[in-house]
PDB file of C-alpha atoms and ligand atoms in Angstrom:
ATOM      1  CA  UNK A1234     -14.301  33.606 -13.262  1.00 70.00           C
ATOM      2  CA  UNK A1235     -15.063  35.423  -9.815  1.00 75.00           C
ATOM      3  CA  UNK A1236     -12.291  35.043  -7.243  1.00 76.00           C
ATOM      4  CA  UNK A1237     -13.902  32.538  -5.292  1.00 76.00           C
ATOM      5  CA  UNK A1238     -15.005  30.468  -8.114  1.00 77.00           C
ATOM      6  CA  UNK A1239     -11.773  29.997  -8.509  1.00 78.00           C
ATOM      7  CA  UNK A1240     -10.481  29.124  -4.994  1.00 76.00           C
ATOM      8  CA  UNK A1241     -13.242  26.993  -4.884  1.00 77.00           C
ATOM      9  CA  UNK A1242     -12.319  24.669  -7.864  1.00 78.00           C
ATOM     10  CA  UNK A1243      -8.528  24.666  -6.867  1.00 75.00           C
ATOM     11  CA  UNK A1244     -10.261  23.243  -3.266  1.00 73.00           C
ATOM     12  CA  UNK A1245     -11.652  21.165  -6.003  1.00 74.00           C
ATOM     13  CA  UNK A1246      -8.829  19.898  -7.996  1.00 71.00           C
ATOM     14  CA  UNK A1247      -7.171  19.083  -4.687  1.00 66.00           C
ATOM     15  CA  UNK A1248      -9.847  17.387  -3.402  1.00 63.00           C
ATOM     16  CA  UNK A1249     -10.040  15.203  -6.051  1.00 62.00           C
ATOM     17  CA  UNK A1250      -6.527  14.258  -5.867  1.00 59.00           C
ATOM     18  CA  UNK A1251      -5.251  16.744  -9.513  1.00 64.00           C
ATOM     19  CA  UNK A1252      -2.171  18.799  -8.559  1.00 58.00           C
ATOM     20  CA  UNK A1253      -0.165  18.069 -12.789  1.00 58.00           C
ATOM     21  CA  UNK A1254      -1.116  20.331 -15.353  1.00 63.00           C
ATOM     22  CA  UNK A1255      -0.913  18.148 -18.273  1.00 56.00           C
ATOM     23  CA  UNK A1256      -0.546  20.790 -20.048  1.00 61.00           C
ATOM     24  CA  UNK A1257      -0.335  24.916 -20.679  1.00 63.00           C
ATOM     25  CA  UNK A1258      -4.154  24.801 -22.181  1.00 68.00           C
ATOM     26  CA  UNK A1259      -7.300  23.288 -21.358  1.00 69.00           C
ATOM     27  CA  UNK A1260      -8.237  21.261 -24.828  1.00 68.00           C
ATOM     28  CA  UNK A1261     -11.312  20.339 -25.683  1.00 68.00           C
ATOM     29  CA  UNK A1262     -11.560  16.243 -25.863  1.00 60.00           C
ATOM     30  CA  UNK A1263     -15.523  16.237 -26.687  1.00 62.00           C
ATOM     31  CA  UNK A1264     -15.896  15.184 -30.393  1.00 62.00           C
ATOM     32  CA  UNK A1265     -12.612  13.960 -30.463  1.00 59.00           C
ATOM     33  CA  UNK A1266     -12.448  10.188 -31.979  1.00 56.00           C
ATOM     34  CA  UNK A1267     -11.734   7.943 -29.354  1.00 53.00           C
ATOM     35  CA  UNK A1268      -8.932   6.053 -30.167  1.00 51.00           C
ATOM     36  CA  UNK A1269      -9.235   1.865 -29.643  1.00 49.00           C
ATOM     37  CA  UNK A1270      -6.783   0.510 -26.922  1.00 47.00           C
ATOM     38  CA  UNK A1271      -4.233  -2.174 -27.120  1.00 45.00           C
ATOM     39  CA  UNK A1272      -5.745  -5.560 -24.856  1.00 44.00           C
ATOM     40  CA  UNK A1273      -4.998  -4.278 -21.398  1.00 45.00           C
ATOM     41  CA  UNK A1274      -3.766  -8.379 -20.741  1.00 46.00           C
ATOM     42  CA  UNK A1275      -1.239  -8.083 -22.807  1.00 43.00           C
ATOM     43  CA  UNK A1276      -0.102  -4.765 -22.176  1.00 43.00           C
ATOM     44  CA  UNK A1277      -0.051  -5.516 -18.994  1.00 48.00           C
ATOM     45  CA  UNK A1278       2.238  -9.024 -19.297  1.00 52.00           C
ATOM     46  CA  UNK A1279       4.688  -7.917 -21.459  1.00 47.00           C
ATOM     47  CA  UNK A1280       5.022  -4.775 -18.930  1.00 53.00           C
ATOM     48  CA  UNK A1281       5.096  -7.110 -15.774  1.00 66.00           C
ATOM     49  CA  UNK A1282       7.947  -9.995 -17.840  1.00 79.00           C
ATOM     50  CA  UNK A1283      10.651  -7.242 -18.552  1.00 82.00           C
ATOM     51  CA  UNK A1284       9.429  -5.330 -14.425  1.00 87.00           C
ATOM     52  CA  UNK A1285      10.267  -9.211 -12.706  1.00 89.00           C
ATOM     53  CA  UNK A1286      13.213  -9.602 -14.557  1.00 92.00           C
ATOM     54  CA  UNK A1287      14.753  -5.992 -13.288  1.00 95.00           C
ATOM     55  CA  UNK A1288      13.084  -6.262 -10.176  1.00 97.00           C
ATOM     56  CA  UNK A1289      14.279  -9.478  -9.293  1.00 96.00           C
ATOM     57  CA  UNK A1290      17.969  -8.515  -9.918  1.00 97.00           C
ATOM     58  CA  UNK A1291      18.056  -5.581  -6.676  1.00 98.00           C
ATOM     59  CA  UNK A1292      20.177  -6.727  -4.359  1.00 98.00           C
ATOM     60  CA  UNK A1293      19.511  -4.031  -1.843  1.00 98.00           C
ATOM     61  CA  UNK A1294      16.227  -2.266  -0.158  1.00 98.00           C
ATOM     62  CA  UNK A1295      18.077   0.637  -1.778  1.00 98.00           C
ATOM     63  CA  UNK A1296      18.278  -0.311  -5.266  1.00 98.00           C
ATOM     64  CA  UNK A1297      14.524  -1.521  -5.051  1.00 98.00           C
ATOM     65  CA  UNK A1298      13.991   2.311  -4.066  1.00 98.00           C
ATOM     66  CA  UNK A1299      15.406   3.249  -7.316  1.00 98.00           C
ATOM     67  CA  UNK A1300      13.866   1.758  -9.516  1.00 98.00           C
ATOM     68  CA  UNK A1301      10.553   2.010  -8.245  1.00 98.00           C
ATOM     69  CA  UNK A1302      11.396   5.743  -8.494  1.00 97.00           C
ATOM     70  CA  UNK A1303      13.118   5.954 -11.851  1.00 96.00           C
ATOM     71  CA  UNK A1304       9.860   3.085 -13.130  1.00 96.00           C
ATOM     72  CA  UNK A1305       7.447   5.495 -15.814  1.00 94.00           C
ATOM     73  CA  UNK A1306       4.649   2.297 -15.848  1.00 93.00           C
ATOM     74  CA  UNK A1307       2.933   3.243 -13.552  1.00 94.00           C
ATOM     75  CA  UNK A1308      -0.014   6.219 -14.272  1.00 94.00           C
ATOM     76  CA  UNK A1309      -0.219   6.845 -10.375  1.00 97.00           C
ATOM     77  CA  UNK A1310       3.397   7.737 -10.791  1.00 96.00           C
ATOM     78  CA  UNK A1311       2.468  11.218 -12.648  1.00 95.00           C
ATOM     79  CA  UNK A1312      -0.317  12.373 -10.113  1.00 95.00           C
ATOM     80  CA  UNK A1313       1.588  11.902  -7.043  1.00 97.00           C
ATOM     81  CA  UNK A1314       4.161  13.943  -5.059  1.00 97.00           C
ATOM     82  CA  UNK A1315       6.923  11.295  -4.666  1.00 98.00           C
ATOM     83  CA  UNK A1316       7.446   8.041  -4.345  1.00 98.00           C
ATOM     84  CA  UNK A1317       6.266   6.312  -0.779  1.00 98.00           C
ATOM     85  CA  UNK A1318       8.296   3.402  -0.176  1.00 98.00           C
ATOM     86  CA  UNK A1319       8.636   3.064   3.645  1.00 98.00           C
ATOM     87  CA  UNK A1320       8.922   3.697   7.045  1.00 98.00           C
ATOM     88  CA  UNK A1321      10.493   2.200  10.332  1.00 98.00           C
ATOM     89  CA  UNK A1322      12.983  -0.792  10.789  1.00 98.00           C
ATOM     90  CA  UNK A1323      13.918  -3.060   8.327  1.00 98.00           C
ATOM     91  CA  UNK A1324      15.890  -5.004  10.485  1.00 97.00           C
ATOM     92  CA  UNK A1325      12.620  -5.670  12.253  1.00 97.00           C
ATOM     93  CA  UNK A1326      10.898  -9.399  11.863  1.00 96.00           C
ATOM     94  CA  UNK A1327       7.812  -7.899  11.917  1.00 98.00           C
ATOM     95  CA  UNK A1328       6.501  -5.792   8.126  1.00 98.00           C
ATOM     96  CA  UNK A1329       2.966  -3.992   8.463  1.00 98.00           C
ATOM     97  CA  UNK A1330       1.498  -3.698   4.544  1.00 98.00           C
ATOM     98  CA  UNK A1331      -1.477  -1.423   3.533  1.00 98.00           C
ATOM     99  CA  UNK A1332      -2.691  -0.216   0.890  1.00 98.00           C
ATOM    100  CA  UNK A1333      -1.514   2.987  -1.463  1.00 98.00           C
ATOM    101  CA  UNK A1334      -1.164   6.603   0.542  1.00 98.00           C
ATOM    102  CA  UNK A1335      -3.353   8.739   1.103  1.00 97.00           C
ATOM    103  CA  UNK A1336      -2.519  12.373   0.587  1.00 97.00           C
ATOM    104  CA  UNK A1337      -0.400  13.015   4.253  1.00 97.00           C
ATOM    105  CA  UNK A1338       1.526  10.240   3.091  1.00 98.00           C
ATOM    106  CA  UNK A1339       1.966  11.791  -0.744  1.00 98.00           C
ATOM    107  CA  UNK A1340       2.987  15.272   1.061  1.00 97.00           C
ATOM    108  CA  UNK A1341       5.504  13.873   3.737  1.00 98.00           C
ATOM    109  CA  UNK A1342       6.949  10.279   1.395  1.00 98.00           C
ATOM    110  CA  UNK A1343       6.867   8.434   5.019  1.00 98.00           C
ATOM    111  CA  UNK A1344       3.353   5.473   4.927  1.00 98.00           C
ATOM    112  CA  UNK A1345       0.729   5.876   7.047  1.00 98.00           C
ATOM    113  CA  UNK A1346       1.577   9.508   9.178  1.00 98.00           C
ATOM    114  CA  UNK A1347      -2.008  10.623   7.476  1.00 98.00           C
ATOM    115  CA  UNK A1348      -5.115  10.128  10.253  1.00 98.00           C
ATOM    116  CA  UNK A1349      -5.708   6.647  10.253  1.00 98.00           C
ATOM    117  CA  UNK A1350      -1.461   5.856  10.241  1.00 98.00           C
ATOM    118  CA  UNK A1351      -1.728   8.481  13.946  1.00 98.00           C
ATOM    119  CA  UNK A1352      -4.561   5.507  15.472  1.00 98.00           C
ATOM    120  CA  UNK A1353      -2.613   2.740  14.055  1.00 98.00           C
ATOM    121  CA  UNK A1354       0.567   4.100  15.425  1.00 98.00           C
ATOM    122  CA  UNK A1355      -1.726   4.246  18.548  1.00 98.00           C
ATOM    123  CA  UNK A1356      -3.380   1.263  18.911  1.00 97.00           C
ATOM    124  CA  UNK A1357       0.595  -0.417  18.119  1.00 98.00           C
ATOM    125  CA  UNK A1358       1.614   0.989  20.996  1.00 97.00           C
ATOM    126  CA  UNK A1359      -0.962  -0.457  23.625  1.00 95.00           C
ATOM    127  CA  UNK A1360       1.638  -4.046  22.251  1.00 96.00           C
ATOM    128  CA  UNK A1361       5.012  -1.599  22.547  1.00 95.00           C
ATOM    129  CA  UNK A1362       5.376  -1.560  18.886  1.00 96.00           C
ATOM    130  CA  UNK A1363       6.308   1.367  17.279  1.00 97.00           C
ATOM    131  CA  UNK A1364       8.262   2.196  13.793  1.00 97.00           C
ATOM    132  CA  UNK A1365      11.026   1.068  15.473  1.00 97.00           C
ATOM    133  CA  UNK A1366      10.031  -2.018  16.477  1.00 96.00           C
ATOM    134  CA  UNK A1367       8.234  -2.291  12.230  1.00 97.00           C
ATOM    135  CA  UNK A1368       9.444  -2.231   9.426  1.00 98.00           C
ATOM    136  CA  UNK A1369       5.639  -0.592   7.408  1.00 98.00           C
ATOM    137  CA  UNK A1370       5.057   0.027   3.550  1.00 98.00           C
ATOM    138  CA  UNK A1371       1.763  -0.712   0.956  1.00 98.00           C
ATOM    139  CA  UNK A1372       1.037  -2.527  -1.661  1.00 98.00           C
ATOM    140  CA  UNK A1373       1.150   0.637  -4.041  1.00 98.00           C
ATOM    141  CA  UNK A1374       4.317   3.099  -3.229  1.00 98.00           C
ATOM    142  CA  UNK A1375       2.201   6.130  -4.703  1.00 98.00           C
ATOM    143  CA  UNK A1376      -1.366   8.124  -4.170  1.00 98.00           C
ATOM    144  CA  UNK A1377      -4.448   7.071  -6.083  1.00 97.00           C
ATOM    145  CA  UNK A1378      -5.738  10.909  -6.680  1.00 95.00           C
ATOM    146  CA  UNK A1379      -8.491  12.098  -4.328  1.00 92.00           C
ATOM    147  CA  UNK A1380      -7.641   8.608  -2.633  1.00 91.00           C
ATOM    148  CA  UNK A1381      -9.502   6.440  -4.333  1.00 95.00           C
ATOM    149  CA  UNK A1382      -9.762   2.609  -4.641  1.00 94.00           C
ATOM    150  CA  UNK A1383      -6.738   1.437  -6.826  1.00 96.00           C
ATOM    151  CA  UNK A1384      -7.636  -0.379  -9.434  1.00 96.00           C
ATOM    152  CA  UNK A1385      -6.698  -3.987 -10.116  1.00 96.00           C
ATOM    153  CA  UNK A1386      -3.947  -3.025 -12.870  1.00 95.00           C
ATOM    154  CA  UNK A1387      -2.774  -0.761 -10.562  1.00 96.00           C
ATOM    155  CA  UNK A1388      -2.404  -3.483  -8.282  1.00 97.00           C
ATOM    156  CA  UNK A1389      -1.369  -5.932 -11.077  1.00 94.00           C
ATOM    157  CA  UNK A1390       1.825  -3.485 -12.408  1.00 94.00           C
ATOM    158  CA  UNK A1391       2.975  -2.498  -9.039  1.00 95.00           C
ATOM    159  CA  UNK A1392       2.742  -6.661  -7.523  1.00 96.00           C
ATOM    160  CA  UNK A1393       6.293  -7.332  -8.183  1.00 96.00           C
ATOM    161  CA  UNK A1394       7.620  -5.181  -6.347  1.00 97.00           C
ATOM    162  CA  UNK A1395       6.151  -4.949  -2.855  1.00 98.00           C
ATOM    163  CA  UNK A1396       6.926  -9.461  -3.805  1.00 97.00           C
ATOM    164  CA  UNK A1397      10.362  -7.905  -3.860  1.00 98.00           C
ATOM    165  CA  UNK A1398      10.329  -5.619  -0.803  1.00 98.00           C
ATOM    166  CA  UNK A1399       9.346  -8.589   0.945  1.00 98.00           C
ATOM    167  CA  UNK A1400      11.754 -10.936  -0.184  1.00 98.00           C
ATOM    168  CA  UNK A1401      14.591  -7.962   1.372  1.00 98.00           C
ATOM    169  CA  UNK A1402      13.635  -7.488   4.559  1.00 98.00           C
ATOM    170  CA  UNK A1403      12.062 -11.552   4.688  1.00 97.00           C
ATOM    171  CA  UNK A1404      10.212 -10.405   7.879  1.00 97.00           C
ATOM    172  CA  UNK A1405       9.212 -13.618  10.532  1.00 97.00           C
ATOM    173  CA  UNK A1406       5.522 -12.420  10.379  1.00 98.00           C
ATOM    174  CA  UNK A1407       3.413 -10.209   8.033  1.00 98.00           C
ATOM    175  CA  UNK A1408      -0.075  -8.329   8.746  1.00 98.00           C
ATOM    176  CA  UNK A1409      -1.812  -6.939   6.356  1.00 98.00           C
ATOM    177  CA  UNK A1410      -4.235  -3.663   7.295  1.00 98.00           C
ATOM    178  CA  UNK A1411      -6.990  -3.735   5.344  1.00 98.00           C
ATOM    179  CA  UNK A1412      -8.413  -5.950   2.495  1.00 98.00           C
ATOM    180  CA  UNK A1413      -6.509  -4.891  -0.507  1.00 98.00           C
ATOM    181  CA  UNK A1414      -3.126  -5.994   1.310  1.00 98.00           C
ATOM    182  CA  UNK A1415      -4.885  -9.452   2.572  1.00 98.00           C
ATOM    183  CA  UNK A1416      -6.116 -10.438  -0.988  1.00 98.00           C
ATOM    184  CA  UNK A1417      -3.020  -9.144  -2.919  1.00 98.00           C
ATOM    185  CA  UNK A1418      -0.983 -10.772  -1.036  1.00 98.00           C
ATOM    186  CA  UNK A1419      -2.842 -14.000  -0.048  1.00 98.00           C
ATOM    187  CA  UNK A1420      -4.282 -13.975  -3.687  1.00 96.00           C
ATOM    188  CA  UNK A1421      -7.839 -14.915  -2.744  1.00 97.00           C
ATOM    189  CA  UNK A1422     -11.314 -13.305  -3.301  1.00 96.00           C
ATOM    190  CA  UNK A1423     -12.251 -13.311   0.164  1.00 97.00           C
ATOM    191  CA  UNK A1424     -13.087 -10.306   2.235  1.00 97.00           C
ATOM    192  CA  UNK A1425     -11.357  -9.288   4.696  1.00 98.00           C
ATOM    193  CA  UNK A1426     -14.180  -9.418   7.288  1.00 97.00           C
ATOM    194  CA  UNK A1427     -13.519 -13.763   6.488  1.00 97.00           C
ATOM    195  CA  UNK A1428      -9.492 -12.936   6.321  1.00 98.00           C
ATOM    196  CA  UNK A1429      -8.874 -11.369   9.799  1.00 98.00           C
ATOM    197  CA  UNK A1430      -7.766 -13.095  12.827  1.00 97.00           C
ATOM    198  CA  UNK A1431      -6.488 -16.612  11.118  1.00 96.00           C
ATOM    199  CA  UNK A1432      -3.280 -17.046  10.598  1.00 98.00           C
ATOM    200  CA  UNK A1433      -1.762 -17.892   7.039  1.00 97.00           C
ATOM    201  CA  UNK A1434       0.675 -19.110   4.526  1.00 98.00           C
ATOM    202  CA  UNK A1435       2.135 -16.051   2.868  1.00 98.00           C
ATOM    203  CA  UNK A1436       4.507 -17.508   0.008  1.00 97.00           C
ATOM    204  CA  UNK A1437       6.804 -15.164  -1.485  1.00 97.00           C
ATOM    205  CA  UNK A1438       7.913 -15.513  -5.192  1.00 95.00           C
ATOM    206  CA  UNK A1439      11.372 -14.274  -4.760  1.00 96.00           C
ATOM    207  CA  UNK A1440      12.453 -16.677  -2.115  1.00 94.00           C
ATOM    208  CA  UNK A1441      11.380 -20.034  -0.942  1.00 82.00           C
ATOM    209  CA  UNK A1442      10.753 -18.999   2.007  1.00 90.00           C
ATOM    210  CA  UNK A1443       6.920 -18.729   3.747  1.00 97.00           C
ATOM    211  CA  UNK A1444       6.316 -16.419   5.949  1.00 98.00           C
ATOM    212  CA  UNK A1445       2.852 -16.406   8.562  1.00 98.00           C
ATOM    213  CA  UNK A1446       0.297 -13.732   7.821  1.00 98.00           C
ATOM    214  CA  UNK A1447      -2.253 -12.373   9.700  1.00 98.00           C
ATOM    215  CA  UNK A1448      -4.510  -9.588   7.585  1.00 98.00           C
ATOM    216  CA  UNK A1449      -7.217  -7.229  10.430  1.00 98.00           C
ATOM    217  CA  UNK A1450      -8.747  -4.224   9.438  1.00 98.00           C
ATOM    218  CA  UNK A1451      -7.447  -0.807   7.846  1.00 98.00           C
ATOM    219  CA  UNK A1452      -6.828   1.735  10.417  1.00 98.00           C
ATOM    220  CA  UNK A1453      -8.645   3.848   8.585  1.00 97.00           C
ATOM    221  CA  UNK A1454     -12.089   1.447   8.313  1.00 98.00           C
ATOM    222  CA  UNK A1455     -11.967   1.655  12.358  1.00 98.00           C
ATOM    223  CA  UNK A1456     -11.871   5.704  11.920  1.00 97.00           C
ATOM    224  CA  UNK A1457     -15.297   5.404  10.392  1.00 97.00           C
ATOM    225  CA  UNK A1458     -17.383   1.959  12.329  1.00 97.00           C
ATOM    226  CA  UNK A1459     -14.629   2.109  15.353  1.00 97.00           C
ATOM    227  CA  UNK A1460     -16.819  -0.299  17.096  1.00 97.00           C
ATOM    228  CA  UNK A1461     -14.386  -2.673  15.655  1.00 97.00           C
ATOM    229  CA  UNK A1462     -11.653  -1.751  17.433  1.00 97.00           C
ATOM    230  CA  UNK A1463     -12.363  -4.588  19.171  1.00 97.00           C
ATOM    231  CA  UNK A1464     -11.807  -7.098  16.515  1.00 98.00           C
ATOM    232  CA  UNK A1465      -8.356  -5.354  15.635  1.00 98.00           C
ATOM    233  CA  UNK A1466      -7.138  -5.062  19.197  1.00 96.00           C
ATOM    234  CA  UNK A1467      -7.361  -8.508  19.228  1.00 97.00           C
ATOM    235  CA  UNK A1468      -6.326  -9.414  16.172  1.00 98.00           C
ATOM    236  CA  UNK A1469      -2.698  -7.456  17.386  1.00 98.00           C
ATOM    237  CA  UNK A1470      -2.482  -9.524  20.791  1.00 98.00           C
ATOM    238  CA  UNK A1471      -1.824 -12.519  18.532  1.00 97.00           C
ATOM    239  CA  UNK A1472       1.100 -10.448  16.826  1.00 97.00           C
ATOM    240  CA  UNK A1473       2.011  -9.036  19.991  1.00 97.00           C
ATOM    241  CA  UNK A1474       2.065 -13.264  20.898  1.00 96.00           C
ATOM    242  CA  UNK A1475       3.468 -14.827  17.522  1.00 96.00           C
ATOM    243  CA  UNK A1476       6.291 -11.497  18.093  1.00 93.00           C
ATOM    244  CA  UNK A1477       7.424 -12.533  21.293  1.00 90.00           C
ATOM    245  CA  UNK A1478       7.697 -16.332  19.832  1.00 86.00           C
ATOM    246  CA  UNK A1479       9.321 -15.431  16.443  1.00 72.00           C
ATOM    247  CA  UNK A1480       8.003 -18.474  15.244  1.00 51.00           C
ATOM    248  CA  UNK A1481       4.670 -19.868  14.642  1.00 41.00           C
ATOM    249  CA  UNK A1482       4.455 -23.301  15.821  1.00 42.00           C
ATOM    250  CA  UNK A1483       0.842 -25.384  14.043  1.00 43.00           C
ATOM    251  CA  UNK A1484      -1.056 -24.871  17.788  1.00 44.00           C
ATOM    252  CA  UNK A1485      -0.500 -21.405  17.120  1.00 42.00           C
ATOM    253  CA  UNK A1486      -2.714 -21.203  13.618  1.00 40.00           C
TER     254      UNK A1486
HETATM  255  N1  URA B 224      -3.617   4.268   4.127  1.00 69.87           N
HETATM  256  C1  URA B 224      -2.473   3.001   3.475  1.00 69.87           C
HETATM  257  O1  URA B 224      -3.278   1.730   3.143  1.00 69.87           O
HETATM  258  N2  URA B 224      -1.646   3.583   3.845  1.00 69.87           N
HETATM  259  C2  URA B 224      -0.768   4.040   4.069  1.00 69.87           C
HETATM  260  O2  URA B 224       0.453   4.844   3.878  1.00 69.87           O
HETATM  261  C3  URA B 224      -1.721   5.996   4.332  1.00 69.87           C
HETATM  262  C4  URA B 224      -3.223   5.411   4.256  1.00 69.87           C
END
């Protein structure tokens, strides 16, 4: 192979999120007999029962982080550089939740530090918020290869982590960034266009706490569709007003 071709191939690997060799030599799998995988739902539910028990025993964010670092049950971990746990102030009353780390987050180990994170920071600054005054994390703690959409089973597998994460931070307000976070945590198939802009009750399975939650568009979507920024701006003003009052009354919804 020419050096130029090899370089292009490497660049393609990098874009697709392939940064791990699973064997020394390539293996031609064409013509191999496929072994039928076990029924997925059974595997997933067995893993989640065990995982839920371990996750439930975590008393602190440090314990949860350690448990997640030791967890090998999610294949996304194999392709990721590192766990992306959170950023910001865990004492904050406002917790933001996105989808999954991208390339820059995977490199730095912090959520929302790439282009969409920079846009998010600029928008949050307009309502007087920064990483010292909010706490931020994702539904998934490992980067999906090539920034592809996380699958339903990856989300289901990692759900106990984010649920316990919310329980330990115990924020007074939640802001879901994008459809994946909103749909997962509000347990709905409703799309983000309908979900955004309305306060809803989020119920956490680890605590008795019900937290007011607002969904808005993901900043990566705003990079592609800047015309939608006005709607996110309206959502952020709602967050600002609610954060000032801390506790929402039913009239605010
Ligand atoms: N998009 C997300 O949802 N989360 C990040 O951390 C970065 C980009």
